[in-house]
XYZ file of C-alpha atoms in Angstrom:
732
model
C 5.338 11.765 31.460
C 5.989 15.229 30.129
C 3.892 18.220 31.056
C 0.955 18.742 28.713
C 0.738 22.129 27.098
C -1.479 23.502 24.378
C -1.959 26.667 22.387
C -3.305 27.065 18.868
C -4.133 23.840 16.952
C -0.938 22.239 15.788
C 1.155 23.762 18.578
C 2.267 21.715 21.554
C 5.402 23.235 23.087
C 6.947 20.007 24.293
C 6.859 16.499 22.914
C 5.287 13.722 24.958
C 7.714 11.203 26.390
C 7.286 7.883 28.149
C 9.450 6.434 30.872
C 8.542 2.778 30.259
C 6.913 0.812 27.429
C 3.933 0.190 29.709
C 3.292 3.953 29.588
C 2.684 3.754 25.828
C -0.283 2.918 23.606
C 0.020 2.812 19.822
C -3.333 2.826 18.049
C -4.076 3.093 14.336
C -7.327 4.552 13.005
C -8.815 2.564 10.127
C -11.850 3.365 8.014
C -13.049 4.309 4.578
C -12.566 7.785 3.174
C -15.007 10.220 4.773
C -15.710 8.095 7.847
C -14.405 10.818 10.167
C -10.947 9.579 11.217
C -9.198 12.926 10.917
C -12.005 14.757 12.718
C -11.826 12.134 15.470
C -8.079 12.721 15.869
C -8.773 16.418 16.360
C -11.489 15.644 18.919
C -9.159 13.338 20.887
C -6.363 15.936 20.831
C -8.798 18.558 22.110
C -10.238 16.318 24.827
C -6.775 15.316 26.035
C -5.658 18.928 26.300
C -3.064 18.682 23.532
C -4.708 21.647 21.771
C -7.152 24.346 22.763
C -9.131 24.294 19.544
C -9.794 21.521 17.040
C -8.633 22.063 13.485
C -10.929 21.688 10.495
C -10.320 19.446 7.508
C -11.749 22.110 5.195
C -9.196 24.667 6.378
C -6.176 22.378 6.122
C -5.406 23.089 9.768
C -5.640 19.541 11.138
C -2.864 17.841 13.026
C -2.908 14.843 10.699
C -4.007 16.337 7.339
C -1.581 19.222 7.013
C 0.138 18.450 3.710
C -0.613 20.902 0.874
C -1.710 17.994 -1.320
C -4.198 16.875 1.328
C -5.547 20.392 1.617
C -6.042 20.657 -2.136
C -7.579 17.199 -2.506
C -9.579 17.400 0.762
C -8.589 13.885 1.799
C -5.796 12.063 3.610
C -3.080 10.687 1.362
C -0.438 9.689 3.898
C 0.102 8.139 7.312
C 0.411 10.681 10.101
C 1.261 10.493 13.790
C -0.350 12.576 16.545
C 0.914 11.882 20.094
C -1.287 12.896 23.040
C -1.222 12.284 26.807
C -4.040 10.881 28.901
C -3.928 9.728 32.500
C -0.135 9.412 32.541
C -0.125 7.414 29.300
C 1.348 8.553 26.001
C -0.962 7.639 23.124
C 0.513 7.569 19.635
C -2.477 8.013 17.330
C -1.764 6.922 13.759
C -4.216 8.358 11.245
C -4.373 6.500 7.935
C -5.883 7.373 4.545
C -9.179 5.695 3.784
C -8.865 5.744 0.004
C -7.799 2.437 -1.528
C -4.937 3.973 -3.539
C -3.072 4.658 -0.302
C -3.388 1.232 1.288
C 0.405 1.156 1.582
C 0.170 3.953 4.158
C -2.493 1.933 5.988
C -0.268 -1.168 6.064
C 2.562 0.917 7.493
C 0.209 2.180 10.202
C -0.839 -1.358 11.075
C 2.825 -2.317 11.373
C 3.574 0.567 13.724
C 0.504 0.094 15.954
C -0.444 -2.409 18.637
C -4.219 -2.034 18.271
C -6.676 -0.754 15.679
C -9.666 1.519 16.070
C -12.086 1.017 13.175
C -14.014 4.182 12.391
C -17.463 3.664 10.847
C -19.791 6.444 9.756
C -23.327 6.099 11.084
C -24.514 7.806 7.925
C -22.582 5.721 5.364
C -22.065 2.241 6.753
C -19.262 -0.297 6.431
C -17.240 -0.347 3.213
C -16.162 -3.668 1.741
C -12.504 -2.634 1.839
C -12.834 -1.999 5.590
C -13.994 -5.588 6.064
C -10.880 -6.775 4.259
C -8.629 -4.832 6.629
C -10.558 -6.250 9.585
C -9.826 -9.752 8.319
C -6.133 -8.898 7.982
C -6.050 -7.719 11.597
C -7.929 -10.820 12.719
C -5.384 -13.048 10.979
C -2.574 -11.643 13.138
C -4.675 -11.285 16.301
C -4.503 -7.489 16.471
C -6.872 -6.045 19.103
C -9.698 -4.044 17.540
C -12.493 -1.756 18.658
C -15.074 0.178 16.671
C -16.251 3.747 16.956
C -19.379 4.956 15.192
C -19.072 8.563 14.064
C -21.290 11.166 12.432
C -24.039 10.643 14.985
C -24.945 14.280 14.443
C -26.077 13.466 10.880
C -29.818 13.504 10.297
C -29.882 9.970 8.872
C -27.606 8.487 11.553
C -28.938 5.438 13.374
C -26.612 4.097 16.066
C -28.609 0.946 16.804
C -28.926 -0.026 13.145
C -25.240 0.632 12.508
C -24.253 -1.410 15.543
C -26.162 -4.380 14.162
C -24.540 -3.800 10.799
C -21.110 -3.898 12.453
C -21.962 -7.071 14.328
C -22.949 -8.741 11.064
C -19.904 -7.422 9.176
C -17.232 -7.989 11.821
C -18.653 -10.589 14.207
C -18.200 -13.555 11.876
C -19.221 -16.720 13.686
C -19.518 -14.859 16.984
C -21.517 -11.622 16.611
C -21.638 -11.301 20.410
C -17.914 -10.504 20.270
C -18.965 -7.130 18.782
C -21.184 -5.219 21.224
C -21.690 -1.596 22.301
C -20.347 -0.336 25.621
C -22.779 2.594 25.624
C -26.139 3.558 24.238
C -26.766 7.040 22.853
C -28.876 9.472 24.836
C -31.217 11.372 22.529
C -32.575 14.855 22.984
C -35.832 16.386 21.797
C -36.489 15.849 18.052
C -36.234 18.952 15.890
C -38.533 20.138 13.141
C -37.049 17.571 10.759
C -37.829 14.776 13.205
C -34.159 14.108 13.953
C -33.370 13.699 17.645
C -29.819 14.889 18.435
C -27.472 12.687 20.468
C -26.213 14.614 23.487
C -25.027 11.885 25.829
C -24.200 8.227 26.443
C -25.520 5.634 28.846
C -22.783 3.355 30.177
C -24.002 -0.245 30.072
C -21.505 -1.557 32.620
C -21.479 1.443 34.950
C -25.209 2.164 34.526
C -24.354 5.851 34.565
C -25.399 8.592 32.145
C -22.652 10.772 30.639
C -24.193 14.001 29.428
C -22.238 16.104 26.880
C -24.922 18.670 26.152
C -22.974 21.425 27.946
C -19.766 20.780 25.993
C -18.237 19.093 29.059
C -18.965 15.609 30.323
C -21.236 15.489 33.344
C -22.307 12.314 35.074
C -25.589 11.282 36.677
C -27.690 8.254 37.493
C -30.192 7.068 34.858
C -33.799 8.033 35.273
C -36.557 5.490 35.769
C -37.472 5.858 32.086
C -33.902 5.175 30.972
C -33.248 2.054 33.063
C -35.503 -0.382 31.168
C -33.854 0.613 27.898
C -30.438 -0.607 28.994
C -31.366 -3.892 30.719
C -31.329 -6.192 27.666
C -28.276 -4.532 26.125
C -26.416 -4.690 29.440
C -27.192 -8.375 29.937
C -25.965 -9.195 26.415
C -22.776 -7.172 26.966
C -21.995 -8.881 30.263
C -22.532 -12.314 28.702
C -20.298 -11.361 25.775
C -17.507 -10.188 28.077
C -17.737 -13.235 30.305
C -17.719 -15.570 27.295
C -14.413 -14.061 26.166
C -12.879 -13.874 29.643
C -10.304 -16.315 30.954
C -12.396 -17.055 34.071
C -14.385 -20.197 33.251
C -16.339 -20.056 36.523
C -17.578 -16.544 35.886
C -20.391 -17.564 33.527
C -21.712 -20.120 36.007
C -21.754 -17.482 38.732
C -23.497 -15.004 36.436
C -26.122 -17.494 35.275
C -26.606 -18.469 38.895
C -27.873 -14.966 39.574
C -24.767 -13.541 41.211
C -24.404 -9.787 40.718
C -21.184 -9.121 38.834
C -18.789 -6.616 40.371
C -18.110 -3.676 38.022
C -14.361 -3.923 38.656
C -14.344 -7.593 37.690
C -16.303 -6.912 34.514
C -14.057 -3.983 33.584
C -10.940 -6.075 34.154
C -12.322 -8.910 32.031
C -13.363 -6.431 29.332
C -9.848 -4.987 29.168
C -8.354 -8.484 29.034
C -10.659 -9.590 26.229
C -9.989 -6.428 24.222
C -6.222 -6.734 24.649
C -6.352 -10.390 23.586
C -8.227 -9.448 20.439
C -11.245 -11.635 21.210
C -13.791 -8.937 22.091
C -14.423 -5.789 20.066
C -16.361 -3.051 21.856
C -18.409 -0.539 19.904
C -18.244 3.093 20.979
C -19.825 6.305 19.733
C -18.360 9.686 18.865
C -19.446 13.093 17.606
C -17.456 16.345 17.337
C -17.596 18.927 20.072
C -19.747 22.010 19.478
C -17.852 25.210 18.686
C -16.079 26.409 21.807
C -16.664 23.158 23.728
C -13.830 20.973 24.972
C -15.276 17.488 24.910
C -16.880 15.870 21.899
C -19.387 13.101 22.505
C -17.610 9.874 23.461
C -14.053 11.231 23.330
C -13.349 10.657 27.012
C -14.747 7.141 26.821
C -12.447 6.454 23.874
C -9.390 7.749 25.718
C -10.324 5.600 28.716
C -10.679 2.497 26.530
C -7.377 3.120 24.734
C -5.412 3.623 27.944
C -7.207 0.932 29.949
C -8.201 -1.702 27.377
C -5.688 -1.547 24.538
C -2.433 -3.502 24.938
C 0.924 -1.988 25.745
C 3.868 -2.541 23.359
C 5.180 -5.134 25.829
C 2.196 -7.355 25.011
C 2.878 -7.331 21.275
C 5.102 -9.914 19.622
C 7.868 -8.130 17.740
C 8.598 -8.958 14.093
C 11.064 -11.766 13.477
C 14.676 -10.713 12.926
C 17.695 -12.188 11.190
C 21.205 -11.048 10.461
C 21.518 -9.095 7.210
C 22.866 -12.280 5.608
C 19.718 -14.207 6.613
C 21.041 -16.081 9.657
C 18.321 -16.480 12.338
C 18.591 -14.390 15.497
C 16.973 -14.515 18.923
C 13.419 -13.137 19.129
C 13.136 -9.546 20.273
C 11.388 -8.312 23.412
C 10.144 -4.810 24.116
C 13.006 -3.901 26.444
C 14.551 -0.403 26.463
C 17.815 -1.989 27.604
C 17.796 -4.666 24.893
C 19.573 -4.605 21.524
C 18.442 -1.776 19.278
C 15.915 -2.854 16.650
C 13.777 -0.213 14.983
C 11.993 -0.007 11.661
C 11.366 2.847 9.249
C 7.603 2.778 8.704
C 7.414 5.974 6.649
C 9.815 8.229 4.781
C 9.075 11.798 3.757
C 10.946 14.878 2.634
C 10.923 18.336 4.140
C 12.196 21.274 2.073
C 14.110 22.629 5.068
C 15.107 19.535 7.079
C 15.558 17.038 4.243
C 14.596 13.389 4.579
C 12.585 12.485 7.693
C 12.103 8.870 8.760
C 9.214 7.866 11.016
C 10.559 4.981 13.083
C 8.934 2.413 15.367
C 11.343 1.173 18.030
C 10.693 -2.482 18.864
C 13.697 -3.084 21.128
C 16.393 -0.999 22.783
C 16.553 2.784 22.902
C 17.217 5.111 19.981
C 19.247 8.187 20.873
C 20.283 11.278 18.908
C 23.777 11.487 17.431
C 24.524 7.775 17.730
C 25.670 5.649 14.783
C 23.297 2.878 13.719
C 23.338 0.199 11.055
C 20.760 0.599 8.262
C 19.695 -2.609 6.507
C 17.402 -2.664 3.500
C 16.693 -5.884 1.623
C 14.003 -7.583 -0.421
C 12.620 -4.757 -2.560
C 14.921 -5.031 -5.573
C 11.920 -5.630 -7.856
C 10.550 -2.189 -6.916
C 13.658 -0.197 -7.698
C 15.318 -0.454 -4.263
C 18.883 -1.703 -4.108
C 19.983 -3.865 -1.182
C 22.024 -1.807 1.232
C 23.894 -2.252 4.506
C 25.427 0.982 5.738
C 26.239 2.747 8.973
C 24.658 6.152 9.462
C 24.597 8.704 12.204
C 21.193 9.453 13.687
C 20.311 13.130 13.610
C 17.856 14.864 15.884
C 14.882 12.907 17.225
C 11.487 14.535 17.245
C 7.777 13.874 17.522
C 5.445 15.334 14.900
C 2.628 17.602 15.946
C 0.898 18.840 12.838
C 3.421 20.653 10.678
C 5.815 21.020 13.595
C 8.487 18.679 14.921
C 8.982 18.680 18.699
C 12.412 17.537 20.008
C 12.650 14.191 21.773
C 15.564 13.271 24.058
C 15.273 9.583 23.098
C 12.823 6.948 21.870
C 12.479 3.829 23.999
C 11.226 0.404 22.949
C 7.555 0.664 21.964
C 7.669 4.346 21.000
C 7.613 6.129 17.653
C 9.854 9.004 16.653
C 10.992 10.957 13.622
C 14.662 10.786 12.682
C 16.212 13.486 10.540
C 18.806 13.138 7.779
C 19.159 9.372 7.438
C 20.269 9.689 3.834
C 20.167 5.991 2.904
C 17.252 4.780 5.043
C 14.103 3.921 3.112
C 10.632 2.795 4.135
C 10.861 -0.764 5.464
C 14.533 -0.541 6.487
C 15.839 -1.785 9.835
C 17.895 0.327 12.233
C 20.085 -1.590 14.679
C 23.342 -1.418 16.624
C 26.279 -1.020 14.247
C 28.101 -3.810 16.091
C 25.042 -6.070 16.161
C 23.249 -5.541 12.814
C 19.742 -6.961 12.393
C 17.178 -7.226 9.628
C 13.431 -7.301 10.354
C 10.987 -9.450 8.465
C 9.166 -7.015 6.136
C 5.452 -6.386 6.308
C 3.177 -7.247 3.415
C 2.841 -4.455 0.901
C 0.424 -4.413 -2.035
C 1.804 -4.791 -5.539
C 1.520 -1.687 -7.724
C -0.406 -2.826 -10.799
C -1.306 0.401 -12.603
C 1.429 1.516 -15.038
C 1.974 5.131 -16.049
C 4.647 5.987 -18.591
C 6.305 9.345 -18.021
C 8.863 11.552 -19.689
C 10.572 14.768 -18.673
C 8.737 17.909 -19.733
C 11.949 19.725 -20.675
C 15.703 19.248 -20.801
C 16.025 20.853 -17.383
C 13.492 18.367 -15.985
C 15.321 15.480 -17.653
C 18.472 16.272 -15.684
C 16.550 16.046 -12.382
C 14.145 13.222 -13.258
C 16.290 10.266 -12.231
C 17.072 11.652 -8.782
C 13.471 12.728 -8.198
C 12.109 9.301 -9.092
C 14.678 7.574 -6.891
C 13.598 9.676 -3.917
C 9.939 9.086 -4.675
C 10.195 5.278 -4.653
C 12.447 5.389 -1.579
C 9.585 7.065 0.284
C 6.830 4.799 -1.021
C 7.516 1.064 -1.461
C 4.069 0.621 -3.032
C 5.505 2.277 -6.144
C 7.771 0.477 -8.589
C 10.087 2.139 -11.064
C 10.804 0.382 -14.338
C 13.098 1.355 -17.203
C 11.668 -0.883 -19.905
C 14.351 -2.179 -22.246
C 12.028 -3.069 -25.131
C 9.818 0.024 -25.200
C 12.490 2.425 -23.854
C 9.898 3.946 -21.535
C 10.200 5.056 -17.929
C 7.232 3.444 -16.201
C 6.033 4.248 -12.684
C 3.785 1.488 -11.337
C 1.204 2.747 -8.819
C -1.909 1.497 -6.997
C -4.478 3.704 -8.721
C -5.171 7.023 -10.378
C -5.151 9.014 -7.135
C -1.804 7.423 -6.270
C -0.494 8.546 -9.670
C -1.773 12.095 -9.138
C -0.047 12.389 -5.773
C 3.207 10.919 -7.121
C 3.379 13.354 -10.029
C 2.464 16.299 -7.820
C 5.194 15.381 -5.347
C 7.683 15.159 -8.191
C 6.713 18.682 -9.185
C 6.381 20.353 -5.767
C 9.034 18.540 -3.705
C 11.687 17.786 -6.292
C 11.021 20.420 -8.932
C 10.501 17.921 -11.743
C 7.736 18.486 -14.282
C 6.792 15.347 -16.234
C 4.334 14.453 -18.960
C 2.413 11.195 -19.095
C 2.434 9.278 -22.367
C 0.655 6.172 -23.598
C 2.023 3.057 -21.933
C 3.461 0.666 -24.506
C 3.094 -3.076 -24.152
C 6.080 -5.114 -25.277
C 4.980 -6.896 -28.472
C 7.001 -9.346 -30.572
C 7.049 -10.484 -34.195
C 7.566 -13.945 -35.640
C 7.340 -15.762 -38.961
C 4.053 -17.556 -39.558
C 5.687 -19.939 -42.076
C 9.048 -20.747 -43.585
C 10.621 -18.378 -46.080
C 13.888 -17.629 -47.812
C 15.806 -14.447 -48.485
C 18.902 -13.244 -50.252
C 20.884 -10.302 -49.037
C 23.081 -8.519 -51.577
C 25.238 -5.621 -50.476
C 27.500 -4.589 -53.338
C 28.860 -1.051 -53.703
C 31.734 0.218 -55.843
C 32.433 3.940 -55.977
C 36.034 4.232 -57.179
C 37.689 3.552 -53.832
C 37.540 0.602 -51.454
C 34.229 -1.164 -52.213
C 31.775 -3.260 -50.242
C 30.787 -6.754 -51.311
C 28.705 -9.339 -49.460
C 26.020 -11.745 -50.609
C 24.252 -14.328 -48.433
C 21.273 -16.611 -48.814
C 19.255 -17.676 -45.782
C 16.258 -19.783 -44.913
C 13.957 -18.808 -42.051
C 11.556 -21.174 -40.300
C 9.329 -20.609 -37.257
C 10.080 -22.231 -33.901
C 7.907 -22.911 -30.822
C 7.221 -20.000 -28.488
C 10.062 -19.095 -26.178
C 12.776 -20.459 -28.475
C 14.358 -17.102 -29.234
C 16.564 -16.963 -32.346
C 18.652 -19.861 -33.589
C 21.380 -19.350 -36.170
C 22.624 -22.340 -38.129
C 25.585 -22.416 -40.511
C 25.163 -24.786 -43.501
C 27.545 -23.090 -45.903
C 29.651 -25.519 -47.933
C 32.694 -24.972 -50.048
C 33.702 -21.711 -48.416
C 31.100 -19.641 -50.291
C 31.074 -17.386 -47.238
C 34.503 -17.263 -45.620
C 34.536 -18.558 -42.040
C 35.538 -15.204 -40.594
C 32.369 -13.571 -42.012
C 29.802 -16.131 -40.842
C 29.593 -14.473 -37.364
C 29.131 -11.180 -39.204
C 26.051 -12.534 -40.989
C 24.664 -13.748 -37.677
C 25.318 -10.380 -36.063
C 23.480 -8.612 -38.870
C 20.539 -11.011 -38.661
C 20.230 -10.571 -34.900
C 20.515 -6.780 -35.144
C 17.712 -6.672 -37.725
C 15.623 -9.061 -35.626
C 15.965 -6.706 -32.656
C 14.678 -3.837 -34.832
C 11.807 -5.935 -36.219
C 10.772 -6.631 -39.798
C 7.108 -5.593 -39.938
C 5.938 -3.195 -37.230
C 9.176 -2.419 -35.424
C 8.868 -5.005 -32.656
C 11.617 -7.528 -31.841
C 11.550 -10.698 -33.976
C 11.657 -13.958 -31.998
C 11.142 -17.720 -32.228
C 12.808 -18.378 -35.586
C 15.666 -20.493 -36.939
C 17.835 -18.725 -39.489
C 19.977 -21.017 -41.637
C 22.803 -19.597 -43.699
C 22.930 -21.660 -46.906
C 25.115 -19.876 -49.414
C 26.771 -16.630 -50.341
C 29.589 -14.886 -52.149
C 32.575 -12.850 -51.053
C 35.258 -10.676 -52.635
C 38.895 -11.038 -51.722
C 39.321 -7.270 -51.281
C 35.935 -5.632 -50.859
C 34.285 -8.045 -48.412
C 34.264 -6.999 -44.761
C 32.583 -7.590 -41.433
C 30.331 -4.549 -41.925
C 29.348 -5.630 -45.444
C 28.245 -9.093 -44.318
C 26.348 -7.624 -41.356
C 24.406 -5.487 -43.805
C 23.814 -8.440 -46.131
C 22.509 -10.565 -43.272
C 20.025 -7.846 -42.302
C 18.889 -7.425 -45.913
C 18.389 -11.174 -46.292
C 16.141 -11.319 -43.219
C 14.079 -8.380 -44.449
C 13.629 -9.995 -47.863
C 12.538 -13.274 -46.276
C 9.972 -11.354 -44.194
C 8.539 -9.757 -47.313
C 7.373 -13.085 -48.730
C 5.514 -14.462 -45.675
C 2.941 -13.401 -43.091
C 4.493 -11.940 -39.981
C 2.514 -12.611 -36.811
C 2.426 -10.124 -33.969
C 2.899 -11.751 -30.578
C 1.366 -10.147 -27.491
C 2.335 -10.808 -23.876
C -0.091 -12.882 -21.857
C -0.274 -12.820 -18.062
C -1.666 -15.254 -15.553
C -4.134 -13.215 -13.508
C -5.453 -14.276 -10.099
C -8.456 -12.261 -8.930
C -9.787 -12.627 -5.372
C -13.281 -11.247 -4.812
C -16.299 -11.892 -2.599
C -18.443 -14.689 -3.947
C -21.192 -12.344 -5.138
C -18.836 -10.782 -7.705
C -17.417 -13.996 -9.201
C -19.834 -14.083 -12.148
C -19.189 -10.447 -13.040
C -15.430 -10.913 -12.817
C -15.457 -13.991 -15.043
C -17.647 -12.243 -17.603
C -15.390 -9.186 -17.564
C -12.249 -11.283 -18.035
C -13.838 -13.071 -20.983
C -14.612 -9.679 -22.514
C -10.895 -8.912 -22.261
C -10.068 -11.972 -24.406
C -9.159 -13.828 -21.248
C -9.375 -17.585 -20.706
C -10.625 -18.549 -17.267
C -8.616 -21.602 -16.182
C -10.182 -22.243 -12.779
C -11.646 -21.007 -9.512
C -11.039 -21.932 -5.899
C -12.306 -20.878 -2.499
C -10.124 -18.610 -0.399
C -11.623 -18.492 3.055
C -15.223 -17.819 3.936
C -17.143 -16.000 1.243
C -14.210 -15.296 -1.096
C -13.172 -16.891 -4.371
C -10.015 -16.741 -6.451
C -10.559 -16.664 -10.215
C -7.538 -17.635 -12.313
C -7.304 -16.633 -15.950
C -4.847 -16.054 -18.769
C -5.331 -12.560 -20.190
C -3.441 -10.508 -22.801
C -1.534 -7.744 -21.049
C -2.923 -5.178 -23.484
C -6.347 -5.801 -21.948
C -5.351 -5.328 -18.288
C -3.358 -2.111 -18.435
C -6.023 -0.352 -16.313
C -7.461 -3.419 -14.608
C -6.464 -2.080 -11.177
C -9.036 0.689 -11.669
C -11.672 -1.404 -13.405
C -11.638 -4.200 -10.813
C -12.063 -1.717 -7.994
C -15.167 -0.336 -9.677
C -16.504 -3.784 -10.542
C -16.081 -5.189 -7.020
C -16.898 -2.009 -5.050
C -13.345 -1.865 -3.758
C -13.291 -5.440 -2.436
C -11.330 -7.157 -5.219
C -7.607 -7.798 -5.440
C -5.537 -9.290 -8.185
C -2.020 -10.310 -9.055
C -0.429 -10.813 -12.444
C 2.526 -12.873 -13.641
C 3.925 -12.855 -17.165
C 3.427 -16.223 -18.858
C 4.431 -16.006 -22.503
C 3.896 -14.277 -25.831
C 1.294 -15.678 -28.200
C -0.146 -14.624 -31.595
C -2.455 -11.650 -31.615
C -5.792 -11.997 -33.486
C -5.281 -10.893 -37.130
C -7.740 -7.992 -37.043
C -6.158 -6.559 -33.906
C -2.675 -7.152 -35.291
C -3.574 -5.149 -38.411
C -4.561 -2.195 -36.218
C -1.260 -2.299 -34.371
C 0.685 -2.481 -37.637
C -1.252 0.504 -38.926
C -0.435 2.441 -35.761
C 3.244 1.528 -36.138
C 3.260 2.712 -39.764
C 1.683 6.009 -38.695
C 4.220 6.461 -35.935
C 1.782 5.628 -33.113
């Protein structure tokens, strides 16, 4: 391991390195916004000696929340990495945003980590969205532990919050979620609140006192021993139940005193296997102190109980063409396989890629193969290119510390990979690989944008391309029907950050405009029209007359053109001209300016002139005939309808169904999706769900998810259609 050094917060002179994957721990911090993740990162960096003073979120001086946007918004908006050393182990701490709009950053952190530390505020409780992430981790067997923060708050109650966590995360086995320590309370103040100044270790039966700002250890007093007996017995039974030693429970129930080393070993095994989830406690260090409450215990659990990268199964790999390849192992001498988990831009360095190495060793100045596939629907082109790796570094706040190499299991930043995007695979150029992508949420909130000025318009395309390359939870759409540039995001905060990054990083100022939904027009009944285009002005004239019949067709039929001209009334060479004119007018619309669809146009008759008839004249006549036919019949507006699938906890099903009905939706069914969750399926007009990503979050307290798939266009209710026509006439 490298020598640990520390100066001012955010300044570590040398980057941590690891000699073997077993010397690494990768842990991601998960929790709702305001739970104390960033403050905990600072406390762990201080306790490990990485810094001499903890930064403050309010000052923008934290190791993980250092971006100007984060400082202005006073919340995390991106994944950040803070490496620290403890006991000869390099710990890569991944801090994730807690706000739902940035769940893509959270998913990237889960991909890069080997274990998760769920941060729960003793003052605020467990958010529904946090439970959802817990279930995701459980589904893939990721080891998890919990840390209860904000114990210094006046309304904090460690015991009550522990029981809350057991109920929320224990599922069928609440004894798989148990505290390793009990808080040691001081003398209550005038407000009746007793401060927490120490911890009582349930396994060690030792008291760890932090009241001096350093951890001191002593034996429990006679008054403290009875308090821990029941909690200790329950913890030992929980550990033994999850251990691999089937005889251990019999020995324990038989009255045999359990050796502390045996219990600790079984605890670490159960945690690493993801079957036992210890609960710890934490509070920030007083000003000038080195150790915050519980920070040393956390570092000991991470290094001793969390799995090494060797114990994690690597993502499946194929060749770029999809051919299966041999499973990877975490071997520094194996084939190179690394993944870009985050992409960002630095005004001085350029593009920086945060990479997790799963196999092999990544070295500076070597040429690697970059494969990116499977995100075409989000504005990312497939690419397979060779690129030269620039300098390797490890982030430490705003600084980048040089790294000589990154071995299997480690994380590193790579500079100047011009084509690499988030989710791409880096591999040997002579042995290219492609990793199975991680699940990313679909962006379902559209925002239409336009350049603020001509100068911005010239830079807009490049700025947007860079933005979506960094964040695969965004999708860029150039809508052919509405001619709008639409950026699809996860929520309003996501939109705010995207537009601010466009402005500050790429120098592009944009304006948001109303998002247009792609409507259609169709004939409600059959009609006929006659197009007459006759002009004579002394020179070469224009002459074309055609008669058509228009009849409606079933939805999805498009436009049919039928020729029933007899006797050569319209010369054969001009019949395609009539069709071209009809289709051009249909594309422009005949009532409110929306494309006309689902009709059959039959050319019945017409007239031509031997000299003055032309292709252009018959195109004009065809368009005039369609417009005349539209003037004698009701034109229906067709609106797009989507199939919407909404997954929510059972207690919100009634509210969701009622809300969908209020959006003119038709609920077509419900089905169970695991314990306590229901999927509601409905068909809803797209006009009504433009902002559903925001509304559902509010309705379900952040626990709902939905997907949408375009189904068809169908007639809009007459009263609503009249409003849209009026808006079209007024230029809206």
